[in-house]
């Protein structure tokens, strides 16, 4: 069983004034045991050579590059293993302290979260017609007629 912890952060503007308060629940993944709570954690990382090649090709051919960030990426992956988490602080109902949460999706802090997110992203890209390259598992390409797209994920 994995514990959890609330992580609080203040977002400030350019003048240092508090713009908003943020809170996120993170699992205490350091308590996970290999073979019990997770089996694999490997998630491919973009090779530096692939990134440099993509930028060079874009410059050479006058192509436009687009960069994006998925802010809640780890929350979009589905867990393959059964992971149970203690109830988060502030959500424990009186008389039900013995209950635990069964996680269906990955959350920040779990050792397998990067792998779950990558698996979800990879399957979505393949559904859209992208193919994973053999030289770099983080590079997906899509070609249809005269249009050629590449994604580094």
mmCIF file of C-alpha atoms in Angstrom, residues 87 91-97:
data_model
loop_
_atom_site.group_PDB
_atom_site.id
_atom_site.type_symbol
_atom_site.label_atom_id
_atom_site.label_comp_id
_atom_site.label_asym_id
_atom_site.label_seq_id
_atom_site.Cartn_x
_atom_site.Cartn_y
_atom_site.Cartn_z
ATOM 1 C CA UNK A 87 -6.715 7.713 1.960
ATOM 2 C CA UNK A 91 -10.563 12.920 2.877
ATOM 3 C CA UNK A 92 -10.791 10.335 5.642
ATOM 4 C CA UNK A 93 -14.399 9.883 6.789
ATOM 5 C CA UNK A 94 -15.031 9.080 10.442
ATOM 6 C CA UNK A 95 -15.619 5.374 10.909
ATOM 7 C CA UNK A 96 -14.046 4.572 7.529
ATOM 8 C CA UNK A 97 -10.391 5.046 8.393
#
